[in-house]
Amino acid sequence: MRRTKVEALETKARILESALDIFSVKNFASTSLLEIAQNAGLSKGALYWHFKNKNDLLIQLVKSTCREDGEAFLGLFEERDCGDALRGYYKRALARLFEDARYKKIHGMMLRRRYEWPEEVQTQVRQLVSDSMERDRQMAERLIARGQREGKIRKDVSAGKVALLISSIFHGLYAIQLCGKLPGEFPEYTDILFDAFDRELSACGGRRAL
């Protein structure tokens, strides 16, 4: 990759981080692009080189996070055991909210400050989040369907409905954690939830399915 392109990507990343720092603690309407640029150690012109306006900057910030979430799926379908893949994915995702300060900051901003955003931004962010959650549900459905084909999960249940149930529970837990209501050791307790699913879904006489 050419140096100029690398530098451009680094500058864009600095602007996004600066925007996150400010948007997470300050009202969107009262935040200026000049403030974001100065916080990043850049000129306002440099910011406009990468982003059309403040709305575009916020939307690109959310897009970058959804893209990171999507990349977390990579490799899941290469794991030998579909149950371990599904269990491990949700445990890691929940633990990340405890361990990754940036990840927690951006999701907290989306949860608590989205009502301050212009309607145009809210509409686009809702669609981005909806698409991300649907991708999450589809990933779970594919893993459950694979478990059914392999004879590990009962075939008399709907893979789609079970996936919707699991993903809904965990997205609810994410929201609760963003409000600071879950203890730090909670991700380990998700095994209890998956063990309960095992008892109901296993087609292997009590052996683990998830």
Short mmCIF file of N, CA, C and O in Angstrom, two decimals, residues 67-155:
data_model
loop_
_atom_site.label_atom_id
_atom_site.label_comp_id
_atom_site.label_asym_id
_atom_site.label_seq_id
_atom_site.Cartn_x
_atom_site.Cartn_y
_atom_site.Cartn_z
N ARG A 67 -18.77 -2.84 11.01
CA ARG A 67 -17.84 -3.63 10.19
C ARG A 67 -16.93 -4.47 11.09
O ARG A 67 -16.65 -5.63 10.80
N GLU A 68 -16.47 -3.88 12.20
CA GLU A 68 -15.64 -4.63 13.15
C GLU A 68 -16.43 -5.81 13.73
O GLU A 68 -15.89 -6.91 13.89
N ASP A 69 -17.70 -5.57 14.05
CA ASP A 69 -18.53 -6.65 14.58
C ASP A 69 -18.67 -7.77 13.55
O ASP A 69 -18.63 -8.96 13.89
N GLY A 70 -18.83 -7.40 12.28
CA GLY A 70 -18.96 -8.40 11.23
C GLY A 70 -17.70 -9.22 11.06
O GLY A 70 -17.75 -10.43 10.82
N GLU A 71 -16.54 -8.58 11.23
CA GLU A 71 -15.27 -9.30 11.10
C GLU A 71 -15.09 -10.33 12.20
O GLU A 71 -14.33 -11.29 12.04
N ALA A 72 -15.80 -10.13 13.32
CA ALA A 72 -15.71 -11.10 14.42
C ALA A 72 -16.30 -12.45 14.03
O ALA A 72 -16.01 -13.47 14.65
N PHE A 73 -17.15 -12.47 12.97
CA PHE A 73 -17.74 -13.72 12.53
C PHE A 73 -16.76 -14.58 11.74
O PHE A 73 -16.94 -15.78 11.60
N LEU A 74 -15.73 -13.92 11.17
CA LEU A 74 -14.80 -14.64 10.31
C LEU A 74 -14.14 -15.78 11.07
O LEU A 74 -13.66 -15.63 12.18
N GLY A 75 -14.12 -16.92 10.47
CA GLY A 75 -13.49 -18.08 11.08
C GLY A 75 -14.43 -18.94 11.91
O GLY A 75 -14.11 -20.08 12.23
N LEU A 76 -15.62 -18.40 12.25
CA LEU A 76 -16.54 -19.18 13.07
C LEU A 76 -16.95 -20.48 12.38
O LEU A 76 -17.06 -21.53 13.01
N PHE A 77 -17.16 -20.40 11.07
CA PHE A 77 -17.68 -21.56 10.36
C PHE A 77 -16.58 -22.57 10.02
O PHE A 77 -16.85 -23.63 9.48
N GLU A 78 -15.33 -22.20 10.35
CA GLU A 78 -14.23 -23.13 10.14
C GLU A 78 -13.97 -23.97 11.39
O GLU A 78 -13.23 -24.95 11.34
N GLU A 79 -14.57 -23.57 12.52
CA GLU A 79 -14.38 -24.34 13.74
C GLU A 79 -15.06 -25.69 13.61
O GLU A 79 -16.14 -25.82 13.03
N ARG A 80 -14.42 -26.70 14.16
CA ARG A 80 -14.92 -28.07 13.98
C ARG A 80 -16.28 -28.28 14.63
O ARG A 80 -17.15 -28.93 14.07
N ASP A 81 -16.48 -27.71 15.80
CA ASP A 81 -17.73 -27.92 16.53
C ASP A 81 -18.59 -26.66 16.45
O ASP A 81 -18.18 -25.60 16.92
N CYS A 82 -19.78 -26.78 15.87
CA CYS A 82 -20.64 -25.62 15.69
C CYS A 82 -21.13 -25.07 17.03
O CYS A 82 -21.29 -23.86 17.20
N GLY A 83 -21.35 -25.96 18.01
CA GLY A 83 -21.79 -25.52 19.32
C GLY A 83 -20.73 -24.69 20.02
O GLY A 83 -21.03 -23.65 20.62
N ASP A 84 -19.48 -25.15 19.95
CA ASP A 84 -18.38 -24.39 20.56
C ASP A 84 -18.24 -23.03 19.89
O ASP A 84 -17.93 -22.03 20.55
N ALA A 85 -18.43 -22.99 18.57
CA ALA A 85 -18.32 -21.72 17.84
C ALA A 85 -19.37 -20.73 18.31
O ALA A 85 -19.07 -19.56 18.56
N LEU A 86 -20.61 -21.20 18.44
CA LEU A 86 -21.70 -20.32 18.84
C LEU A 86 -21.54 -19.86 20.28
O LEU A 86 -21.65 -18.67 20.60
N ARG A 87 -21.23 -20.79 21.17
CA ARG A 87 -21.03 -20.46 22.58
C ARG A 87 -19.86 -19.49 22.73
O ARG A 87 -19.95 -18.48 23.44
N GLY A 88 -18.77 -19.78 22.05
CA GLY A 88 -17.57 -18.94 22.16
C GLY A 88 -17.79 -17.54 21.62
O GLY A 88 -17.31 -16.56 22.19
N TYR A 89 -18.53 -17.43 20.51
CA TYR A 89 -18.77 -16.12 19.91
C TYR A 89 -19.52 -15.21 20.88
O TYR A 89 -19.11 -14.06 21.11
N TYR A 90 -20.61 -15.70 21.46
CA TYR A 90 -21.41 -14.84 22.34
C TYR A 90 -20.68 -14.53 23.65
O TYR A 90 -20.81 -13.43 24.19
N LYS A 91 -19.90 -15.48 24.15
CA LYS A 91 -19.12 -15.21 25.36
C LYS A 91 -18.08 -14.13 25.10
O LYS A 91 -17.89 -13.21 25.91
N ARG A 92 -17.40 -14.21 23.95
CA ARG A 92 -16.38 -13.21 23.62
C ARG A 92 -17.01 -11.84 23.39
O ARG A 92 -16.47 -10.81 23.80
N ALA A 93 -18.17 -11.83 22.71
CA ALA A 93 -18.82 -10.55 22.42
C ALA A 93 -19.25 -9.85 23.70
O ALA A 93 -19.08 -8.63 23.85
N LEU A 94 -19.79 -10.61 24.65
CA LEU A 94 -20.22 -10.01 25.91
C LEU A 94 -19.01 -9.58 26.74
O LEU A 94 -19.00 -8.50 27.34
N ALA A 95 -17.97 -10.41 26.75
CA ALA A 95 -16.76 -10.07 27.51
C ALA A 95 -16.11 -8.81 26.96
O ALA A 95 -15.51 -8.03 27.71
N ARG A 96 -16.24 -8.58 25.66
CA ARG A 96 -15.61 -7.41 25.05
C ARG A 96 -16.16 -6.11 25.62
O ARG A 96 -15.44 -5.11 25.73
N LEU A 97 -17.43 -6.12 26.02
CA LEU A 97 -18.02 -4.92 26.61
C LEU A 97 -17.40 -4.60 27.97
O LEU A 97 -17.44 -3.47 28.44
N PHE A 98 -16.82 -5.60 28.62
CA PHE A 98 -16.15 -5.39 29.90
C PHE A 98 -14.69 -5.00 29.69
O PHE A 98 -14.13 -4.24 30.48
N GLU A 99 -14.07 -5.54 28.63
CA GLU A 99 -12.62 -5.45 28.50
C GLU A 99 -12.14 -4.39 27.52
O GLU A 99 -11.01 -3.91 27.64
N ASP A 100 -12.96 -4.02 26.54
CA ASP A 100 -12.55 -3.10 25.48
C ASP A 100 -13.21 -1.74 25.72
O ASP A 100 -14.41 -1.57 25.44
N ALA A 101 -12.45 -0.78 26.22
CA ALA A 101 -13.03 0.52 26.60
C ALA A 101 -13.61 1.25 25.38
O ALA A 101 -14.67 1.88 25.48
N ARG A 102 -12.93 1.17 24.24
CA ARG A 102 -13.43 1.85 23.04
C ARG A 102 -14.75 1.25 22.58
O ARG A 102 -15.69 1.96 22.23
N TYR A 103 -14.81 -0.07 22.57
CA TYR A 103 -16.02 -0.77 22.14
C TYR A 103 -17.20 -0.40 23.04
O TYR A 103 -18.31 -0.14 22.57
N LYS A 104 -16.94 -0.36 24.33
CA LYS A 104 -17.99 0.01 25.28
C LYS A 104 -18.40 1.46 25.08
O LYS A 104 -19.59 1.80 25.16
N LYS A 105 -17.44 2.32 24.80
CA LYS A 105 -17.73 3.75 24.63
C LYS A 105 -18.65 3.99 23.44
O LYS A 105 -19.64 4.72 23.54
N ILE A 106 -18.35 3.35 22.30
CA ILE A 106 -19.16 3.62 21.11
C ILE A 106 -20.55 3.02 21.23
O ILE A 106 -21.55 3.64 20.84
N HIS A 107 -20.66 1.84 21.82
CA HIS A 107 -21.99 1.25 21.99
C HIS A 107 -22.79 2.01 23.05
O HIS A 107 -24.01 2.15 22.92
N GLY A 108 -22.10 2.51 24.06
CA GLY A 108 -22.78 3.33 25.05
C GLY A 108 -23.29 4.63 24.44
O GLY A 108 -24.40 5.09 24.75
N MET A 109 -22.50 5.23 23.55
CA MET A 109 -22.93 6.44 22.86
C MET A 109 -24.17 6.17 22.03
O MET A 109 -25.14 6.95 22.04
N MET A 110 -24.19 5.05 21.32
CA MET A 110 -25.33 4.71 20.48
C MET A 110 -26.58 4.45 21.31
O MET A 110 -27.69 4.76 20.88
N LEU A 111 -26.39 3.92 22.50
CA LEU A 111 -27.54 3.61 23.36
C LEU A 111 -28.11 4.86 24.03
O LEU A 111 -29.33 5.07 24.06
N ARG A 112 -27.22 5.72 24.55
CA ARG A 112 -27.67 6.82 25.39
C ARG A 112 -27.86 8.14 24.65
O ARG A 112 -28.65 8.99 25.09
N ARG A 113 -27.16 8.36 23.54
CA ARG A 113 -27.18 9.68 22.91
C ARG A 113 -27.87 9.70 21.54
O ARG A 113 -27.93 10.75 20.91
N ARG A 114 -28.38 8.57 21.09
CA ARG A 114 -28.94 8.55 19.73
C ARG A 114 -30.16 9.46 19.59
O ARG A 114 -30.46 9.92 18.48
N TYR A 115 -30.86 9.74 20.69
CA TYR A 115 -32.05 10.60 20.60
C TYR A 115 -31.68 12.06 20.36
O TYR A 115 -32.54 12.86 20.02
N GLU A 116 -30.40 12.40 20.52
CA GLU A 116 -29.95 13.77 20.27
C GLU A 116 -29.62 13.98 18.79
O GLU A 116 -29.44 15.12 18.36
N TRP A 117 -29.54 12.92 18.02
CA TRP A 117 -29.08 13.01 16.64
C TRP A 117 -30.19 13.45 15.71
O TRP A 117 -31.38 13.20 15.97
N PRO A 118 -29.85 14.08 14.58
CA PRO A 118 -30.86 14.44 13.58
C PRO A 118 -31.60 13.20 13.09
O PRO A 118 -31.04 12.10 13.08
N GLU A 119 -32.83 13.37 12.66
CA GLU A 119 -33.65 12.23 12.23
C GLU A 119 -32.98 11.46 11.10
O GLU A 119 -33.04 10.22 11.05
N GLU A 120 -32.34 12.18 10.19
CA GLU A 120 -31.64 11.52 9.08
C GLU A 120 -30.57 10.56 9.60
O GLU A 120 -30.44 9.42 9.10
N VAL A 121 -29.83 10.99 10.60
CA VAL A 121 -28.78 10.15 11.17
C VAL A 121 -29.40 8.98 11.92
O VAL A 121 -28.96 7.83 11.79
N GLN A 122 -30.43 9.25 12.72
CA GLN A 122 -31.08 8.17 13.47
C GLN A 122 -31.59 7.09 12.53
O GLN A 122 -31.45 5.89 12.82
N THR A 123 -32.18 7.50 11.41
CA THR A 123 -32.73 6.53 10.46
C THR A 123 -31.63 5.63 9.90
O THR A 123 -31.77 4.40 9.83
N GLN A 124 -30.51 6.24 9.50
CA GLN A 124 -29.42 5.46 8.92
C GLN A 124 -28.76 4.56 9.96
O GLN A 124 -28.39 3.42 9.67
N VAL A 125 -28.61 5.07 11.19
CA VAL A 125 -27.99 4.27 12.24
C VAL A 125 -28.90 3.09 12.61
O VAL A 125 -28.42 1.97 12.81
N ARG A 126 -30.20 3.33 12.68
CA ARG A 126 -31.13 2.23 12.98
C ARG A 126 -31.00 1.13 11.93
O ARG A 126 -31.02 -0.07 12.26
N GLN A 127 -30.85 1.52 10.66
CA GLN A 127 -30.72 0.53 9.60
C GLN A 127 -29.40 -0.23 9.71
O GLN A 127 -29.36 -1.45 9.53
N LEU A 128 -28.33 0.48 10.03
CA LEU A 128 -27.02 -0.17 10.21
C LEU A 128 -27.06 -1.18 11.35
O LEU A 128 -26.56 -2.30 11.22
N VAL A 129 -27.66 -0.78 12.46
CA VAL A 129 -27.75 -1.67 13.62
C VAL A 129 -28.66 -2.86 13.31
O VAL A 129 -28.35 -4.00 13.66
N SER A 130 -29.77 -2.58 12.62
CA SER A 130 -30.69 -3.66 12.25
C SER A 130 -30.00 -4.68 11.34
O SER A 130 -30.14 -5.89 11.53
N ASP A 131 -29.23 -4.18 10.37
CA ASP A 131 -28.51 -5.08 9.46
C ASP A 131 -27.48 -5.91 10.23
O ASP A 131 -27.29 -7.10 9.97
N SER A 132 -26.80 -5.27 11.20
CA SER A 132 -25.79 -5.97 11.99
C SER A 132 -26.43 -7.07 12.84
O SER A 132 -25.92 -8.19 12.93
N MET A 133 -27.58 -6.76 13.44
CA MET A 133 -28.27 -7.75 14.27
C MET A 133 -28.80 -8.90 13.42
O MET A 133 -28.77 -10.06 13.84
N GLU A 134 -29.27 -8.59 12.21
CA GLU A 134 -29.76 -9.64 11.33
C GLU A 134 -28.61 -10.54 10.88
O GLU A 134 -28.77 -11.76 10.78
N ARG A 135 -27.46 -9.95 10.61
CA ARG A 135 -26.28 -10.75 10.25
C ARG A 135 -25.90 -11.67 11.39
O ARG A 135 -25.56 -12.84 11.19
N ASP A 136 -25.99 -11.16 12.61
CA ASP A 136 -25.72 -11.95 13.81
C ASP A 136 -26.69 -13.13 13.90
O ASP A 136 -26.29 -14.27 14.15
N ARG A 137 -27.98 -12.85 13.69
CA ARG A 137 -28.99 -13.91 13.77
C ARG A 137 -28.77 -14.96 12.69
O ARG A 137 -28.90 -16.17 12.93
N GLN A 138 -28.44 -14.52 11.48
CA GLN A 138 -28.21 -15.45 10.38
C GLN A 138 -27.00 -16.35 10.67
O GLN A 138 -27.01 -17.54 10.34
N MET A 139 -25.96 -15.76 11.28
CA MET A 139 -24.79 -16.54 11.65
C MET A 139 -25.19 -17.65 12.62
O MET A 139 -24.81 -18.82 12.46
N ALA A 140 -25.99 -17.29 13.63
CA ALA A 140 -26.43 -18.28 14.61
C ALA A 140 -27.29 -19.35 13.95
O ALA A 140 -27.15 -20.55 14.23
N GLU A 141 -28.18 -18.94 13.05
CA GLU A 141 -29.05 -19.90 12.37
C GLU A 141 -28.24 -20.89 11.54
O GLU A 141 -28.52 -22.10 11.53
N ARG A 142 -27.23 -20.40 10.84
CA ARG A 142 -26.41 -21.29 10.02
C ARG A 142 -25.66 -22.31 10.88
O ARG A 142 -25.54 -23.49 10.52
N LEU A 143 -25.17 -21.87 12.05
CA LEU A 143 -24.46 -22.79 12.93
C LEU A 143 -25.42 -23.83 13.52
O LEU A 143 -25.08 -25.01 13.64
N ILE A 144 -26.62 -23.40 13.89
CA ILE A 144 -27.60 -24.34 14.45
C ILE A 144 -28.04 -25.34 13.37
O ILE A 144 -28.16 -26.54 13.64
N ALA A 145 -28.27 -24.84 12.16
CA ALA A 145 -28.66 -25.74 11.06
C ALA A 145 -27.55 -26.75 10.78
O ALA A 145 -27.83 -27.92 10.48
N ARG A 146 -26.31 -26.31 10.90
CA ARG A 146 -25.20 -27.25 10.70
C ARG A 146 -25.21 -28.32 11.78
O ARG A 146 -25.00 -29.51 11.50
N GLY A 147 -25.50 -27.91 13.02
CA GLY A 147 -25.60 -28.88 14.11
C GLY A 147 -26.71 -29.89 13.88
O GLY A 147 -26.58 -31.07 14.22
N GLN A 148 -27.80 -29.44 13.27
CA GLN A 148 -28.90 -30.36 12.95
C GLN A 148 -28.46 -31.35 11.88
O GLN A 148 -28.77 -32.55 11.97
N ARG A 149 -27.77 -30.87 10.86
CA ARG A 149 -27.31 -31.77 9.79
C ARG A 149 -26.32 -32.79 10.32
O ARG A 149 -26.27 -33.93 9.84
N GLU A 150 -25.53 -32.39 11.33
CA GLU A 150 -24.52 -33.29 11.90
C GLU A 150 -25.11 -34.20 12.97
O GLU A 150 -24.39 -35.01 13.55
N GLY A 151 -26.41 -34.07 13.24
CA GLY A 151 -27.06 -34.93 14.21
C GLY A 151 -26.81 -34.55 15.66
O GLY A 151 -27.04 -35.36 16.56
N LYS A 152 -26.36 -33.32 15.91
CA LYS A 152 -26.07 -32.87 17.27
C LYS A 152 -27.24 -32.12 17.90
O LYS A 152 -27.36 -32.06 19.12
N ILE A 153 -28.06 -31.51 17.05
CA ILE A 153 -29.19 -30.70 17.52
C ILE A 153 -30.48 -31.28 16.96
O ILE A 153 -30.53 -31.71 15.80
N ARG A 154 -31.52 -31.31 17.79
CA ARG A 154 -32.81 -31.83 17.38
C ARG A 154 -33.27 -31.20 16.06
O ARG A 154 -33.16 -29.99 15.87
N LYS A 155 -33.85 -32.04 15.21
CA LYS A 155 -34.30 -31.54 13.91
C LYS A 155 -35.77 -31.11 13.93
O LYS A 155 -36.26 -30.59 12.93
#
